[in-house]
Short mmCIF file of C-alpha atoms in Angstrom, two decimals:
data_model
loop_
_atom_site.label_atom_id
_atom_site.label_comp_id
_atom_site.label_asym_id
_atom_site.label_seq_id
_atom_site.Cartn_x
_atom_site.Cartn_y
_atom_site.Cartn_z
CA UNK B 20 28.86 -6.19 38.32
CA UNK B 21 29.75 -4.60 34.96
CA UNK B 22 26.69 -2.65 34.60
CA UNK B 23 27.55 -0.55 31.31
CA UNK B 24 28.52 -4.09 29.59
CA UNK B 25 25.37 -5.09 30.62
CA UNK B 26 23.05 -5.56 26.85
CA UNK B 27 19.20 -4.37 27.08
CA UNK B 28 17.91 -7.58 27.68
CA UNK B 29 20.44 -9.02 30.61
CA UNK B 30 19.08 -5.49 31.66
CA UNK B 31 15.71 -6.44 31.30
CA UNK B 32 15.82 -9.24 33.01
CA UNK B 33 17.68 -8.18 36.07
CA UNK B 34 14.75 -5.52 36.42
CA UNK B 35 12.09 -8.09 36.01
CA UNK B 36 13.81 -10.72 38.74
CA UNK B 37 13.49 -7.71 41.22
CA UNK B 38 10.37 -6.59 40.17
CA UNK B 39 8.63 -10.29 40.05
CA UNK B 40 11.12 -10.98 44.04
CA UNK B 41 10.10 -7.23 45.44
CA UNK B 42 6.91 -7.39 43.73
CA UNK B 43 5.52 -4.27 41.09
CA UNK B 44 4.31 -1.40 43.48
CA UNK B 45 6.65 -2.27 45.85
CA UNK B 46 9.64 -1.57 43.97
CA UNK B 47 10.70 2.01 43.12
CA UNK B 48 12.49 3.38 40.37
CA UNK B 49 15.16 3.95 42.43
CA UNK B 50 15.54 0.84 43.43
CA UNK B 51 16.13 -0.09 39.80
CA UNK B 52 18.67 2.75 39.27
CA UNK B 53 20.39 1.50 42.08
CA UNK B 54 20.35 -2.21 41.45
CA UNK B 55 21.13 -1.72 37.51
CA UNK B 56 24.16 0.81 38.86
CA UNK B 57 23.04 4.14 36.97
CA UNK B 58 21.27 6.99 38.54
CA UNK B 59 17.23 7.90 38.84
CA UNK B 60 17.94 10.61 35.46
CA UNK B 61 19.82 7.90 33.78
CA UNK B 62 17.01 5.20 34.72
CA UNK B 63 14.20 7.95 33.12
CA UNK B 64 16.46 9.01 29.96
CA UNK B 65 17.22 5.52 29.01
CA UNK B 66 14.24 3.36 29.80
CA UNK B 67 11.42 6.02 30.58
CA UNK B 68 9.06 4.40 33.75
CA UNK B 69 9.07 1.48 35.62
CA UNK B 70 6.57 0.31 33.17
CA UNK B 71 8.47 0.70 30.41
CA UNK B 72 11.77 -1.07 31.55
CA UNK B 73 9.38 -4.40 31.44
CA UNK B 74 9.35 -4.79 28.16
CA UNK B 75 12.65 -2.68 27.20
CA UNK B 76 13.93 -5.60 25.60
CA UNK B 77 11.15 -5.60 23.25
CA UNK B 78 13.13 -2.54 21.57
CA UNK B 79 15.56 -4.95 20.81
CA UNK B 80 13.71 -7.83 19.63
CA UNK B 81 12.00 -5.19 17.20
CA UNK B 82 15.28 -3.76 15.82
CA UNK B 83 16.58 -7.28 15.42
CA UNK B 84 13.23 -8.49 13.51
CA UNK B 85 13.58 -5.52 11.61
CA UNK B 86 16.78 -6.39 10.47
CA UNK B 87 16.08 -10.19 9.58
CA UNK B 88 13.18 -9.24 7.80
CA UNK B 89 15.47 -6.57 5.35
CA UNK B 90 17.59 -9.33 4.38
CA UNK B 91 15.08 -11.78 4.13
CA UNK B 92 14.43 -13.96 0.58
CA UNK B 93 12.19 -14.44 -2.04
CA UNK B 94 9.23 -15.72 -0.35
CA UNK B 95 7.82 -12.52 2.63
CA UNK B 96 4.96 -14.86 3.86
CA UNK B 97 7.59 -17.45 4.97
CA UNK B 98 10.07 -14.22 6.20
CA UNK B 99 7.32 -13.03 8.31
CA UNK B 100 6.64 -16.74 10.22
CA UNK B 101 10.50 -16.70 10.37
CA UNK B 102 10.69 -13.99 12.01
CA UNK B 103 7.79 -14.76 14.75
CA UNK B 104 9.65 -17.97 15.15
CA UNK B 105 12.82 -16.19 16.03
CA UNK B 106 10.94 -13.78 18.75
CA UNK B 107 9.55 -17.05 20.00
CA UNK B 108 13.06 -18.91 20.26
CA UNK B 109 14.40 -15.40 22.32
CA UNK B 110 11.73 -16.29 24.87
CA UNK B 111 12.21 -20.16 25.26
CA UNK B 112 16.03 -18.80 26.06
CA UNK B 113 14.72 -16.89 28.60
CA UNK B 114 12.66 -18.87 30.40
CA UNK B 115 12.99 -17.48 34.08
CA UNK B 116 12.82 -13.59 32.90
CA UNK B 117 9.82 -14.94 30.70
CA UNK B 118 7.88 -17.02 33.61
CA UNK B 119 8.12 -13.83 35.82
CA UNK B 120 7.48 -11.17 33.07
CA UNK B 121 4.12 -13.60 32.69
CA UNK B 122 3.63 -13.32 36.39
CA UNK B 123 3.51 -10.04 36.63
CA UNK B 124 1.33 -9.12 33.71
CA UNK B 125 -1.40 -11.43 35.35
CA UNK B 126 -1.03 -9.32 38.40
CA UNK B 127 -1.04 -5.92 37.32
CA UNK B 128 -3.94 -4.63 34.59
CA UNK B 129 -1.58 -1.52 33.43
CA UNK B 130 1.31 -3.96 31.82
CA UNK B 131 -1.67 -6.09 30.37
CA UNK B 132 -2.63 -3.25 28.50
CA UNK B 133 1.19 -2.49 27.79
CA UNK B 134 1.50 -5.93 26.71
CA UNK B 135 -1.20 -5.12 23.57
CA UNK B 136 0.47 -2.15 22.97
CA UNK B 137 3.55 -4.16 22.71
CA UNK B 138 2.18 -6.87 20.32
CA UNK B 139 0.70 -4.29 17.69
CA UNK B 140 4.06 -3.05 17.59
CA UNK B 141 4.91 -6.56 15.82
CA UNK B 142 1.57 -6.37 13.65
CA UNK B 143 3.29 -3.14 12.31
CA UNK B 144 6.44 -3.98 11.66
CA UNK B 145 5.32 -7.16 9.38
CA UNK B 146 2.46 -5.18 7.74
CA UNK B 147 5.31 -2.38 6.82
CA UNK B 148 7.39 -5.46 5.43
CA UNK B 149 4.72 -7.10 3.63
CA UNK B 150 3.52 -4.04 1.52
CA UNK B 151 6.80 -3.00 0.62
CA UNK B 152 7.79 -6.58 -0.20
CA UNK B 153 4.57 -7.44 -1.83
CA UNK B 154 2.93 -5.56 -4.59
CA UNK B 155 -0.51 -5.31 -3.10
CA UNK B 156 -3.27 -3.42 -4.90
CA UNK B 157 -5.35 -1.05 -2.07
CA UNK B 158 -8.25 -3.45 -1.97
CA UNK B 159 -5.79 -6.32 -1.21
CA UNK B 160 -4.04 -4.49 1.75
CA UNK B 161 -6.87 -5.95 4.33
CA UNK B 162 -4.91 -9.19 3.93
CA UNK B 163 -1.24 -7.94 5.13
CA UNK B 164 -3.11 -6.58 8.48
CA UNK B 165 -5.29 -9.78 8.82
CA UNK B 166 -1.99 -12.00 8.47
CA UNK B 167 0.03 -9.74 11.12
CA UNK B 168 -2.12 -9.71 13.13
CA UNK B 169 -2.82 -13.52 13.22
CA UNK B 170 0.82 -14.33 13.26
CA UNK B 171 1.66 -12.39 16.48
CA UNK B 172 -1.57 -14.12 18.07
CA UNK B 173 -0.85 -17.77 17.27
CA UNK B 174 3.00 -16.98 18.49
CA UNK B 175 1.34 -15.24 21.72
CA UNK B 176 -0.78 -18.70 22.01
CA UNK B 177 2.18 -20.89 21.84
CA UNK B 178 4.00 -18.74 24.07
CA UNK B 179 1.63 -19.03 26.55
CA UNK B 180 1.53 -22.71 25.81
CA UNK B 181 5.17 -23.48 26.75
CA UNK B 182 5.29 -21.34 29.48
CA UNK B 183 3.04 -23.51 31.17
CA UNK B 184 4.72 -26.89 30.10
CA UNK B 185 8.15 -25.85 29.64
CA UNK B 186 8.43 -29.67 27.56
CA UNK B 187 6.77 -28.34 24.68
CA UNK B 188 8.68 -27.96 21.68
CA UNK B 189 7.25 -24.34 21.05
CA UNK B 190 9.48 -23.31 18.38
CA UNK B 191 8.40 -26.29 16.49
CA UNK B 192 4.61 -26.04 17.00
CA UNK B 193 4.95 -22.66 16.32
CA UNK B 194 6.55 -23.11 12.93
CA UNK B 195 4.04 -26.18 11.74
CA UNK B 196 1.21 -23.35 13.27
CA UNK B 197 2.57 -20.61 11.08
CA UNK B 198 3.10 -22.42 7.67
CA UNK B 199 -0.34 -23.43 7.74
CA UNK B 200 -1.45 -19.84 8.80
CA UNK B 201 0.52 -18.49 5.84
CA UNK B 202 -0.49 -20.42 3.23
CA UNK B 203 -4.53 -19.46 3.72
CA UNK B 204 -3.38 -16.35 3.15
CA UNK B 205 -1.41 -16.79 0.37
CA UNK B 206 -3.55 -16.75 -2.17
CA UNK B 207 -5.23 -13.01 -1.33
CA UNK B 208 -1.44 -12.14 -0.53
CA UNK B 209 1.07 -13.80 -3.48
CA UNK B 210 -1.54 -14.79 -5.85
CA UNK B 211 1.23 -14.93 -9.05
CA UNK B 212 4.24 -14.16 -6.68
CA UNK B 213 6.22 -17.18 -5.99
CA UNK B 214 5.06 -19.79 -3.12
CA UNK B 215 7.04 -21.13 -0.13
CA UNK B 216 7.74 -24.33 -2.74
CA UNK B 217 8.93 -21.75 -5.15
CA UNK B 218 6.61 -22.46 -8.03
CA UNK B 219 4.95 -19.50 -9.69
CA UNK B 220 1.07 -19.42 -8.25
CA UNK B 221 -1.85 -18.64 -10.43
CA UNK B 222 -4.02 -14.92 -9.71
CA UNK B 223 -7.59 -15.83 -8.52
CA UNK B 224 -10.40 -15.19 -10.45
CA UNK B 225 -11.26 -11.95 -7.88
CA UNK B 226 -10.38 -10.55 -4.59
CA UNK B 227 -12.25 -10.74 -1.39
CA UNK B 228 -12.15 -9.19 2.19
CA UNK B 229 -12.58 -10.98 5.20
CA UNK B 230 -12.29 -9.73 8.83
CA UNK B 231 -12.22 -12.01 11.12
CA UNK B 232 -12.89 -11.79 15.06
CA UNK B 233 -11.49 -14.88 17.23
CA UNK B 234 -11.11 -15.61 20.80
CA UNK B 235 -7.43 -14.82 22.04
CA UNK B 236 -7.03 -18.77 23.29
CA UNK B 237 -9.25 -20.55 20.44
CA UNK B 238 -6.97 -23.39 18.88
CA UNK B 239 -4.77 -22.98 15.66
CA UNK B 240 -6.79 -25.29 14.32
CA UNK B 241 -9.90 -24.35 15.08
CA UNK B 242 -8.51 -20.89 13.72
CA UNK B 243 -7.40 -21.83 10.43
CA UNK B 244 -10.30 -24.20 9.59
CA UNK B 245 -12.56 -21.14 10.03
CA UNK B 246 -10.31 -19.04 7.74
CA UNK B 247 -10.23 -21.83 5.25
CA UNK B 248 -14.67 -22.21 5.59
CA UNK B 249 -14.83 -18.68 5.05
CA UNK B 250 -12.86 -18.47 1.79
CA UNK B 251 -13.69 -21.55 0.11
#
């Protein structure tokens, strides 16, 4: 096998089949130096630990996100569901590397706790792209964290949904999901920018902060008709 034509996630996923066959503590790292053709120094240089080669395509998917999001257009609430919907759509195309990258996060407690790690790296990048796209005053800044953070949670709850019925149209749900998600927020976020219609929207009479604590699996739904309770 071509190893050095090999891109970071064919990588990724050759690491995770042997991981999720071999199983986590039983495979070494010099197993996966062996099995991806480089040596153990190469294996440490380029992906760090064991640990880390589970989610090296994340790097990827970060960079690429990254890069949709700089060239994105006039509406950043709608950019930012795009862009979960496009992380989502990388994972549906992946569906055997995804299934056991699932398995073994259920099975081991450290790449749980990676797998957070991982996800607040997405809550960063779209807060960074939604207060340089969006002129938000300090006391308005609450609202860029609240909708990262909900964005990469509903995608993480459709994720979850497809990969136990692999029939569901996630990329779909996911988009419906996410437009209704983004326009709760649009008000605290775009109050006289331009809505995902593109008419102009009117500034609200005053600002107000709302943090919200929800159970990881609670419903969409049952999500935004909270949000919308709350801010009514």
């Amino acid at each position: 096998m071509p190893h050095a034509a090999q891109t970071l996630p064919e990588v990724t996923a050759d690491a995770i089949g042997m991981l999720g066959e071999r199983g986590y503590d039983a495979t070494s790292v010099d197993d996966l130096a062996g099995a991806l053709g480089i040596s153990r120094s190469t294996f440490f240089r380029r992906f760090g630990s064991k640990e880390d080669i589970v989610f090296a395509d994340h790097t990827y998917l970060l960079d690429r996100l990254d890069t949709q999001l700089e060239v994105a257009g006039s509406d950043p609430l709608s950019a930012v569901a795009a862009g979960a919907v496009a992380v989502l759509t990388y994972h549906v195309g992946r569906r055997e590397a995804s299934l056991l990258r699932n398995s073994l996060l259920h099975s081991n407690p450290v790449l749980r706790d990676r797998e957070l790690v991982t996800s607040h790296r997405y809550e960063r990048a779209f807060v960074s792209y939604l207060r340089a796209a969006l002129p938000l005053p300090p006391e308005r800044e609450w609202a860029a964290t609240a909708l990262a953070a909900s964005v990469v949670a509903v995608h993480n709850r459709v994720l979850r949904a497809w990969l136990r019925d692999e029939s569901l149209a996630a990329a779909d749900a996911l988009r419906t999901q996410l437009r209704e998600l983004t326009e709760v927020f649009r008000p605290m976020l775009a109050p006289t920018g331009v809505g995902a219609d593109g008419r102009t929207n009117a500034a609200p009479s005053s600002a107000r902060a709302l943090i919200a604590v929800f159970d990881r699996d609670m419903h969409p739904e049952d999500l935004f008709q909270h949000l919308r309770e709350t801010l009514e």
